[in-house]
Tab-separated table of C-alpha atoms and ligand atoms in Angstrom:
chain	number	residue	atom	x	y	z
A	1393	MET	CA	-49.563	138.939	88.218
A	1394	PRO	CA	-48.772	139.839	91.825
A	1395	SER	CA	-49.826	137.386	94.492
A	1396	ASP	CA	-51.961	138.672	97.321
A	1397	ASP	CA	-50.494	136.653	100.156
A	1398	PRO	CA	-51.676	138.443	103.321
A	1399	LYS	CA	-48.439	137.596	105.080
A	1400	THR	CA	-46.036	138.954	102.544
A	1401	GLY	CA	-48.100	141.108	100.197
A	1402	PRO	CA	-47.501	141.560	96.494
A	1403	ASN	CA	-44.764	139.548	94.867
A	1404	ASN	CA	-42.285	140.808	92.377
A	1405	ASP	CA	-39.458	139.255	90.454
A	1406	PHE	CA	-35.770	139.118	91.373
A	1407	GLY	CA	-36.361	139.194	95.170
A	1408	MET	CA	-36.060	142.996	94.997
A	1409	PRO	CA	-37.613	145.232	97.665
A	1410	LYS	CA	-41.354	145.375	97.071
A	1411	ASN	CA	-43.296	148.521	96.307
A	1412	VAL	CA	-44.622	149.545	99.721
A	1413	PHE	CA	-47.654	151.281	98.132
A	1414	GLY	CA	-48.955	147.925	96.895
A	1415	PHE	CA	-49.714	146.658	100.408
A	1416	LEU	CA	-53.028	146.700	102.199
A	1417	PRO	CA	-52.585	147.445	105.927
A	1418	ILE	CA	-52.933	143.775	106.919
A	1419	GLU	CA	-50.351	142.797	104.306
A	1420	LEU	CA	-47.865	145.443	105.389
A	1421	SER	CA	-48.149	144.356	109.020
A	1422	GLY	CA	-47.741	140.707	107.981
A	1423	ALA	CA	-44.676	141.503	105.889
A	1424	ALA	CA	-43.104	143.542	108.718
A	1425	VAL	CA	-43.655	140.722	111.199
A	1426	ALA	CA	-42.234	138.204	108.693
A	1427	ALA	CA	-39.133	140.429	108.498
A	1428	GLY	CA	-38.724	140.280	112.287
A	1429	LEU	CA	-40.161	143.762	112.964
A	1430	PRO	CA	-42.871	144.504	115.505
A	1431	ARG	CA	-46.332	145.016	113.999
A	1432	PHE	CA	-46.605	148.578	115.297
A	1433	ARG	CA	-43.628	149.585	113.142
A	1434	ALA	CA	-45.739	148.910	110.043
A	1435	GLU	CA	-48.483	151.128	111.492
A	1436	GLN	CA	-45.946	153.896	112.038
A	1437	VAL	CA	-44.723	153.592	108.443
A	1438	ARG	CA	-48.302	153.696	107.166
A	1439	GLY	CA	-48.878	156.883	109.150
A	1440	TRP	CA	-45.860	158.514	107.530
A	1441	LEU	CA	-46.941	157.466	104.044
A	1442	TYR	CA	-50.636	158.261	104.095
A	1443	ASP	CA	-51.098	160.883	106.836
A	1444	LYS	CA	-47.863	162.847	106.495
A	1445	LEU	CA	-47.080	161.988	102.848
A	1446	VAL	CA	-43.483	161.178	103.739
A	1447	ASN	CA	-41.805	158.325	101.853
A	1448	ASP	CA	-38.221	159.047	102.899
A	1449	LEU	CA	-37.225	156.546	105.584
A	1450	ALA	CA	-34.575	158.955	106.879
A	1451	LYS	CA	-37.358	161.384	107.821
A	1452	MET	CA	-39.445	158.807	109.691
A	1453	SER	CA	-38.223	160.068	113.045
A	1454	ASN	CA	-39.932	157.499	115.240
A	1455	LEU	CA	-38.105	154.597	113.549
A	1456	GLY	CA	-34.744	153.468	114.875
A	1457	ALA	CA	-31.709	152.887	112.652
A	1458	TYR	CA	-32.281	149.111	112.657
A	1459	ASP	CA	-35.951	149.520	111.616
A	1460	ARG	CA	-35.022	151.829	108.750
A	1461	ILE	CA	-32.464	149.368	107.401
A	1462	ALA	CA	-34.928	146.489	107.750
A	1463	PHE	CA	-37.687	148.408	105.937
A	1464	SER	CA	-35.337	149.546	103.174
A	1465	GLN	CA	-34.305	145.933	102.562
A	1466	GLN	CA	-37.897	144.770	102.306
A	1467	PHE	CA	-39.673	147.682	100.630
A	1468	ASP	CA	-39.212	150.184	97.852
A	1469	PHE	CA	-40.523	153.584	98.910
A	1470	VAL	CA	-39.814	155.356	95.588
A	1471	PRO	CA	-41.172	153.134	92.795
A	1472	GLY	CA	-41.234	155.890	90.188
A	1473	GLU	CA	-39.628	159.200	89.372
A	1474	LEU	CA	-41.427	162.390	88.501
A	1475	VAL	CA	-39.608	163.319	85.278
A	1476	ARG	CA	-41.759	166.152	83.955
A	1477	GLU	CA	-44.512	168.557	85.048
A	1478	GLN	CA	-46.658	170.955	83.069
A	1479	HIS	CA	-48.752	173.611	84.796
A	1480	SER	CA	-51.652	175.369	83.103
A	1481	THR	CA	-52.722	178.927	83.793
A	1482	ASP	CA	-56.091	177.506	84.895
A	1483	GLY	CA	-54.460	175.493	87.721
A	1484	THR	CA	-54.571	172.140	85.954
A	1485	PHE	CA	-51.288	170.295	86.084
A	1486	LYS	CA	-49.943	167.249	84.377
A	1487	THR	CA	-47.109	164.959	85.471
A	1488	LEU	CA	-45.036	162.345	83.738
A	1489	ILE	CA	-43.768	159.470	85.887
A	1490	GLN	CA	-41.041	157.069	84.845
A	1491	TRP	CA	-41.412	153.683	86.510
A	1492	LYS	CA	-38.361	151.988	87.986
A	1493	ARG	CA	-39.525	148.363	87.908
A	1494	PRO	CA	-36.679	146.388	86.278
A	1495	THR	CA	-39.080	144.184	84.318
A	1496	TRP	CA	-40.023	147.051	81.992
A	1497	PRO	CA	-38.242	146.484	78.667
A	1498	GLU	CA	-37.821	150.219	77.979
A	1499	PRO	CA	-38.438	153.506	79.804
A	1500	ALA	CA	-41.993	153.123	81.087
A	1501	LEU	CA	-43.775	156.455	81.277
A	1502	THR	CA	-47.300	157.344	82.326
A	1503	GLU	CA	-49.161	160.595	82.703
A	1504	CYS	CA	-51.500	161.727	85.417
A	1505	VAL	CA	-53.387	164.974	85.648
A	1506	VAL	CA	-54.863	167.091	88.444
A	1507	ILE	CA	-57.886	169.237	87.665
A	1508	PRO	CA	-58.800	171.730	90.395
A	1509	ASP	CA	-62.307	173.100	90.710
A	1510	GLY	CA	-62.835	175.149	93.870
A	1511	ASP	CA	-62.183	172.822	96.828
A	1512	ARG	CA	-62.337	169.815	94.587
A	1513	TYR	CA	-59.157	168.305	93.164
A	1514	THR	CA	-59.737	165.515	90.681
A	1515	ALA	CA	-56.871	163.225	89.732
A	1516	CYS	CA	-56.951	161.441	86.419
A	1517	LEU	CA	-54.855	158.296	86.964
A	1518	SER	CA	-53.323	155.829	84.526
A	1519	SER	CA	-53.815	152.082	84.818
A	1520	GLN	CA	-51.422	150.871	82.116
A	1521	VAL	CA	-48.290	151.989	80.288
A	1522	GLY	CA	-49.680	152.736	76.851
A	1523	CYS	CA	-53.094	151.401	75.929
A	1524	PRO	CA	-54.337	148.362	74.002
A	1525	VAL	CA	-57.545	150.054	72.837
A	1526	GLY	CA	-56.010	152.259	70.153
A	1527	CYS	CA	-58.763	154.871	69.840
A	1528	LYS	CA	-58.046	156.574	66.526
A	1529	PHE	CA	-58.160	160.054	68.060
A	1530	CYS	CA	-55.910	159.393	71.079
A	1531	ALA	CA	-52.181	159.959	71.585
A	1532	SER	CA	-51.952	157.248	74.272
A	1533	GLY	CA	-53.162	154.533	71.934
A	1534	LEU	CA	-50.637	155.402	69.221
A	1535	LEU	CA	-47.727	153.584	70.817
A	1536	GLY	CA	-49.720	150.498	71.816
A	1537	LEU	CA	-49.654	148.712	75.140
A	1538	LYS	CA	-46.342	148.332	76.972
A	1539	GLY	CA	-47.679	146.707	80.143
A	1540	ASN	CA	-49.883	146.855	83.197
A	1541	LEU	CA	-49.182	149.057	86.174
A	1542	GLU	CA	-49.087	147.184	89.471
A	1543	ALA	CA	-51.482	148.198	92.233
A	1544	GLY	CA	-48.659	149.934	94.116
A	1545	GLU	CA	-47.727	151.976	91.046
A	1546	ILE	CA	-51.317	153.125	90.679
A	1547	VAL	CA	-51.450	154.138	94.358
A	1548	TYR	CA	-48.092	155.882	94.048
A	1549	GLN	CA	-49.514	158.240	91.402
A	1550	LEU	CA	-52.011	159.464	93.974
A	1551	PHE	CA	-49.306	159.717	96.636
A	1552	LEU	CA	-47.137	161.902	94.373
A	1553	LEU	CA	-50.053	164.143	93.405
A	1554	ASN	CA	-50.979	164.613	97.064
A	1555	GLN	CA	-47.357	165.490	97.825
A	1556	MET	CA	-47.494	168.117	95.077
A	1557	LEU	CA	-50.677	169.604	96.543
A	1558	ALA	CA	-49.328	169.650	100.103
A	1559	PRO	CA	-47.925	173.220	99.901
A	1560	LYS	CA	-51.523	174.381	99.257
A	1561	SER	CA	-52.762	172.293	102.230
A	1562	ALA	CA	-54.917	170.451	99.687
A	1563	ARG	CA	-55.408	166.808	98.815
A	1564	ILE	CA	-56.931	164.941	95.914
A	1565	THR	CA	-60.662	164.634	96.615
A	1566	ASN	CA	-61.748	162.525	93.615
A	1567	ILE	CA	-60.110	160.118	91.252
A	1568	VAL	CA	-61.033	158.982	87.782
A	1569	PHE	CA	-59.356	156.152	85.904
A	1570	MET	CA	-59.389	158.055	82.643
A	1571	GLY	CA	-55.665	158.445	82.111
A	1572	MET	CA	-53.572	156.129	80.050
A	1573	GLY	CA	-54.815	152.556	79.647
A	1574	GLU	CA	-57.995	150.518	79.873
A	1575	PRO	CA	-58.627	149.795	83.576
A	1576	MET	CA	-60.765	146.731	82.843
A	1577	ALA	CA	-57.793	145.192	81.019
A	1578	ASN	CA	-55.798	145.469	84.275
A	1579	TYR	CA	-58.734	144.687	86.544
A	1580	ALA	CA	-57.010	142.933	89.483
A	1581	ASN	CA	-54.391	145.650	89.941
A	1582	VAL	CA	-56.897	148.483	89.568
A	1583	MET	CA	-59.266	146.934	92.113
A	1584	LYS	CA	-56.484	146.286	94.574
A	1585	ALA	CA	-55.257	149.873	94.177
A	1586	ILE	CA	-58.797	151.088	94.823
A	1587	ARG	CA	-59.031	148.962	97.983
A	1588	ILE	CA	-55.796	150.530	99.241
A	1589	ILE	CA	-56.913	154.046	98.286
A	1590	HIS	CA	-60.291	153.462	99.979
A	1591	ASP	CA	-58.867	151.905	103.160
A	1592	PRO	CA	-59.376	154.165	106.216
A	1593	GLN	CA	-55.767	153.481	107.249
A	1594	CYS	CA	-54.494	154.570	103.834
A	1595	PHE	CA	-56.047	157.404	101.765
A	1596	ASP	CA	-59.575	156.792	103.131
A	1597	MET	CA	-61.251	157.902	99.902
A	1598	GLY	CA	-64.965	157.085	99.599
A	1599	ALA	CA	-66.210	154.878	96.770
A	1600	ARG	CA	-68.464	157.682	95.526
A	1601	ARG	CA	-65.371	159.710	94.771
A	1602	ILE	CA	-63.826	157.041	92.575
A	1603	THR	CA	-64.783	156.559	88.921
A	1604	VAL	CA	-63.641	153.746	86.674
A	1605	SER	CA	-63.896	154.634	83.006
A	1606	THR	CA	-63.894	151.906	80.377
A	1607	VAL	CA	-64.543	151.418	76.679
A	1608	GLY	CA	-66.642	148.473	77.831
A	1609	VAL	CA	-65.689	144.934	78.808
A	1610	PRO	CA	-69.015	143.305	79.735
A	1611	ALA	CA	-67.634	140.522	81.954
A	1612	LYS	CA	-65.512	142.967	83.943
A	1613	ILE	CA	-68.369	145.445	84.332
A	1614	ARG	CA	-70.396	142.576	85.832
A	1615	ASP	CA	-67.461	141.658	88.089
A	1616	MET	CA	-67.263	145.256	89.256
A	1617	ALA	CA	-70.972	145.156	90.110
A	1618	GLY	CA	-70.121	142.346	92.547
A	1619	GLU	CA	-67.336	144.232	94.355
A	1620	GLU	CA	-68.128	145.354	97.880
A	1621	LEU	CA	-67.436	148.968	96.872
A	1622	SER	CA	-70.054	150.679	94.691
A	1623	LEU	CA	-67.809	152.697	92.420
A	1624	ASN	CA	-68.881	155.116	89.725
A	1625	LEU	CA	-68.819	153.624	86.255
A	1626	ALA	CA	-68.217	155.679	83.116
A	1627	LEU	CA	-68.550	154.173	79.659
A	1628	SER	CA	-66.439	155.770	76.932
A	1629	LEU	CA	-68.990	155.503	74.172
A	1630	HIS	CA	-67.830	158.125	71.640
A	1631	ALA	CA	-70.228	156.867	68.936
A	1632	PRO	CA	-73.958	156.149	69.012
A	1633	ASN	CA	-73.857	153.097	66.728
A	1634	GLU	CA	-71.761	150.002	66.268
A	1635	PRO	CA	-70.128	150.724	62.858
A	1636	LEU	CA	-68.895	154.192	63.813
A	1637	ARG	CA	-67.778	152.945	67.200
A	1638	ARG	CA	-65.716	150.162	65.633
A	1639	GLU	CA	-64.155	152.670	63.284
A	1640	LEU	CA	-63.134	155.011	66.106
A	1641	ILE	CA	-62.307	152.370	68.731
A	1642	PRO	CA	-60.839	149.291	66.996
A	1643	TRP	CA	-60.704	147.301	70.264
A	1644	ALA	CA	-64.466	147.799	70.600
A	1645	SER	CA	-65.004	145.143	67.959
A	1646	HIS	CA	-64.230	142.529	70.661
A	1647	PHE	CA	-67.563	143.276	72.333
A	1648	ALA	CA	-70.994	144.062	70.898
A	1649	LEU	CA	-72.377	147.421	71.965
A	1650	GLN	CA	-75.610	145.743	73.073
A	1651	ASP	CA	-73.668	143.433	75.409
A	1652	ILE	CA	-71.844	146.389	76.882
A	1653	LEU	CA	-75.082	148.292	77.457
A	1654	ASP	CA	-76.648	145.156	79.000
A	1655	ALA	CA	-73.707	144.962	81.405
A	1656	CYS	CA	-74.149	148.660	82.255
A	1657	ARG	CA	-77.850	148.088	82.988
A	1658	TYR	CA	-76.854	145.188	85.225
A	1659	TYR	CA	-74.359	147.486	86.976
A	1660	PHE	CA	-77.068	150.036	87.658
A	1661	ASP	CA	-79.478	147.341	88.928
A	1662	GLN	CA	-76.871	145.947	91.313
A	1663	THR	CA	-75.388	149.182	92.623
A	1664	GLY	CA	-77.999	151.883	92.024
A	1665	ARG	CA	-75.234	153.972	90.440
A	1666	GLU	CA	-76.241	155.861	87.312
A	1667	ILE	CA	-73.789	155.292	84.468
A	1668	THR	CA	-71.972	158.198	82.847
A	1669	LEU	CA	-71.651	157.982	79.079
A	1670	GLU	CA	-68.536	159.806	77.931
A	1671	TYR	CA	-68.720	161.142	74.398
A	1672	ILE	CA	-65.778	162.948	72.784
A	1673	LEU	CA	-67.109	165.229	70.061
A	1674	LEU	CA	-65.007	165.100	66.891
A	1675	HIS	CA	-65.702	167.661	64.209
A	1676	ASP	CA	-67.829	166.238	61.398
A	1677	VAL	CA	-67.217	162.651	62.551
A	1678	ASN	CA	-69.639	162.013	65.408
A	1679	ASP	CA	-71.014	165.491	66.188
A	1680	ARG	CA	-73.853	165.770	63.671
A	1681	PRO	CA	-77.515	166.136	64.679
A	1682	GLU	CA	-78.293	162.600	63.532
A	1683	HIS	CA	-75.626	161.289	65.906
A	1684	ALA	CA	-77.230	163.228	68.764
A	1685	ARG	CA	-80.615	161.717	67.935
A	1686	GLU	CA	-79.119	158.220	67.849
A	1687	LEU	CA	-77.396	158.857	71.163
A	1688	ALA	CA	-80.697	159.999	72.658
A	1689	ASN	CA	-82.178	156.651	71.593
A	1690	VAL	CA	-79.358	154.806	73.347
A	1691	CYS	CA	-80.029	156.862	76.486
A	1692	ARG	CA	-83.678	155.780	76.482
A	1693	THR	CA	-82.518	152.210	77.140
A	1694	ILE	CA	-80.245	152.877	80.100
A	1695	ARG	CA	-80.140	154.973	83.310
A	1696	ALA	CA	-77.316	157.244	82.269
A	1697	ASN	CA	-76.177	160.810	82.086
A	1698	VAL	CA	-74.049	162.072	79.224
A	1699	ASN	CA	-70.775	163.926	79.455
A	1700	LEU	CA	-69.844	165.677	76.201
A	1701	ILE	CA	-66.140	166.379	75.800
A	1702	ARG	CA	-64.795	168.731	73.166
A	1703	TYR	CA	-61.862	167.041	71.470
A	1704	ASN	CA	-58.374	168.400	72.113
A	1705	GLU	CA	-56.393	168.091	68.923
A	1706	VAL	CA	-53.355	165.814	68.760
A	1707	GLU	CA	-50.451	166.624	66.461
A	1708	SER	CA	-50.325	164.273	63.450
A	1709	LEU	CA	-53.867	162.964	63.945
A	1710	PRO	CA	-56.560	164.060	61.462
A	1711	PHE	CA	-59.353	164.827	63.959
A	1712	LEU	CA	-60.517	168.364	64.697
A	1713	ARG	CA	-62.145	170.088	67.643
A	1714	PRO	CA	-65.897	170.489	67.125
A	1715	LYS	CA	-67.377	173.913	66.335
A	1716	SER	CA	-69.172	175.619	69.245
A	1717	ASP	CA	-72.467	175.670	67.277
A	1718	SER	CA	-72.356	171.925	66.737
A	1719	VAL	CA	-71.685	171.305	70.430
A	1720	GLN	CA	-74.650	173.474	71.408
A	1721	GLU	CA	-76.964	171.845	68.910
A	1722	PHE	CA	-75.813	168.357	69.970
A	1723	GLN	CA	-76.489	169.205	73.603
A	1724	SER	CA	-79.900	170.735	72.824
A	1725	ILE	CA	-81.058	167.662	70.927
A	1726	LEU	CA	-80.164	165.472	73.899
A	1727	ARG	CA	-81.759	167.881	76.388
A	1728	ASP	CA	-84.936	168.049	74.350
A	1729	ALA	CA	-85.046	164.259	74.441
A	1730	GLY	CA	-84.951	164.411	78.252
A	1731	VAL	CA	-81.307	163.340	78.637
A	1732	ASN	CA	-79.258	164.698	81.534
A	1733	VAL	CA	-76.310	166.080	79.571
A	1734	HIS	CA	-73.337	168.292	80.383
A	1735	VAL	CA	-70.500	169.687	78.330
A	1736	ARG	CA	-67.258	169.203	80.207
A	1737	LYS	CA	-65.234	172.351	80.778
A	1738	SER	CA	-62.047	172.372	78.717
A	1739	ARG	CA	-59.093	172.499	81.082
A	1740	GLY	CA	-55.353	172.709	80.550
A	1741	ARG	CA	-55.608	173.648	76.876
A	1742	ASP	CA	-52.224	175.411	77.130
A	1743	ILE	CA	-50.412	172.249	78.337
A	1744	ASP	CA	-51.057	169.520	75.752
A	1745	ALA	CA	-54.508	168.840	77.137
A	1746	ALA	CA	-55.091	165.651	75.162
A	1747	CYS	CA	-54.278	162.451	77.050
A	1748	GLY	CA	-50.881	160.955	76.229
A	1749	GLN	CA	-49.282	163.953	74.498
A	1750	LEU	CA	-46.720	164.656	77.208
A	1751	ARG	CA	-45.646	161.023	77.265
A	1752	ARG	CA	-45.537	160.839	73.492
A	1753	LYS	CA	-43.237	163.848	73.276
A	1754	ALA	CA	-40.962	162.521	76.038
A	1755	GLN	CA	-40.845	159.104	74.366
A	1756	GLN	CA	-39.883	160.701	71.034
A	1757	GLU	CA	-37.094	162.641	72.739
A	1758	LEU	CA	-35.797	159.483	74.388
A	1759	ILE	CA	-35.827	157.707	71.015
A	1760	GLN	CA	-33.802	160.550	69.512
A	1761	LEU	CA	-31.336	160.228	72.374
A	1762	GLY	CA	-31.146	156.483	71.732
A	1763	LYS	CA	-32.644	155.612	75.117
A	1764	ALA	CA	-35.777	153.822	73.985
F	183	SF4	FE1	-56.855	154.073	75.483
F	183	SF4	FE2	-58.451	155.971	76.515
F	183	SF4	FE3	-56.684	156.578	74.615
F	183	SF4	FE4	-58.787	155.098	73.967
F	183	SF4	S1	-58.832	157.223	74.698
F	183	SF4	S2	-56.642	154.714	73.344
F	183	SF4	S3	-59.053	153.915	75.844
F	183	SF4	S4	-56.191	155.868	76.685
């Protein structure tokens, strides 16, 4: 795990330049001073990165030649490479980033997605390479967990997405940790990334615009309730009872559903933030009226709203998208029970909308080329 020494910032192996996006402002200043640079140089670099979205030292015109060399020796400004993009006709776009960290045993790829909606641009960020949870319906879980992203790699996803939006004079307005990985299984890095993203001298994004989505790790949910930032919490429930949940989400067997819901209630009590229950509807698996009634019972025990998501099919997996009638009936049953429920708009259906598909295809191609 990275150290958080305020003088030098995150550690990495091999004495290589450190990912500059993993530094809080105080850490970056400390590291610059430790390298013999004046403190204000770190402030100038931060301005280029977060205000102007420039990460090319050669373009940082207020730095002298000596400063540029010193910064390049200490910091890595390009920790990952954008290797693929897919753009949907509805404006949604998906990117695949290959991480450069030498400790990865094989090409490390993660996806992130931007979903525009009027002036709002939501980024779905990844927290891990692969995912340990192994949801039966998900492409990301198929290849297992390869490793945790560092805080700086998480922040860099947002940096790249903002760079891509710059020609439209737009920026990401909201982020959700719903991409690849289980954020609670990489808690320290995710929280540090959020602190950097939230910092007024970095991306200055308010806590209300940041959502952490988890399949439910009670101890970590309680830890998150104690953070100084009141973030939005989403619980990926996907089943209204324990047996079905364990069938769909094997990792869920580590924690009892009741314990997870207790932790969510605690989160609400501590933060006043209503929990969002995410529920992917799978045809004839969890989308029957009896499931809706069971889910309504769960909702009676917790201050939560429900987000219904129509499944996007994944090649080679047996699950199907629910029928429109079933979705409507499911929603009506919840509404009639007094639950605040929405059906999420399907976006990016023409670009492998399901999480992890782009990475899976790229990984397969690399295997065929003998690179993975
Ligand atoms: Fe992991 Fe989310 Fe996929 Fe489940 S749905 S395997 S938690 S990435």
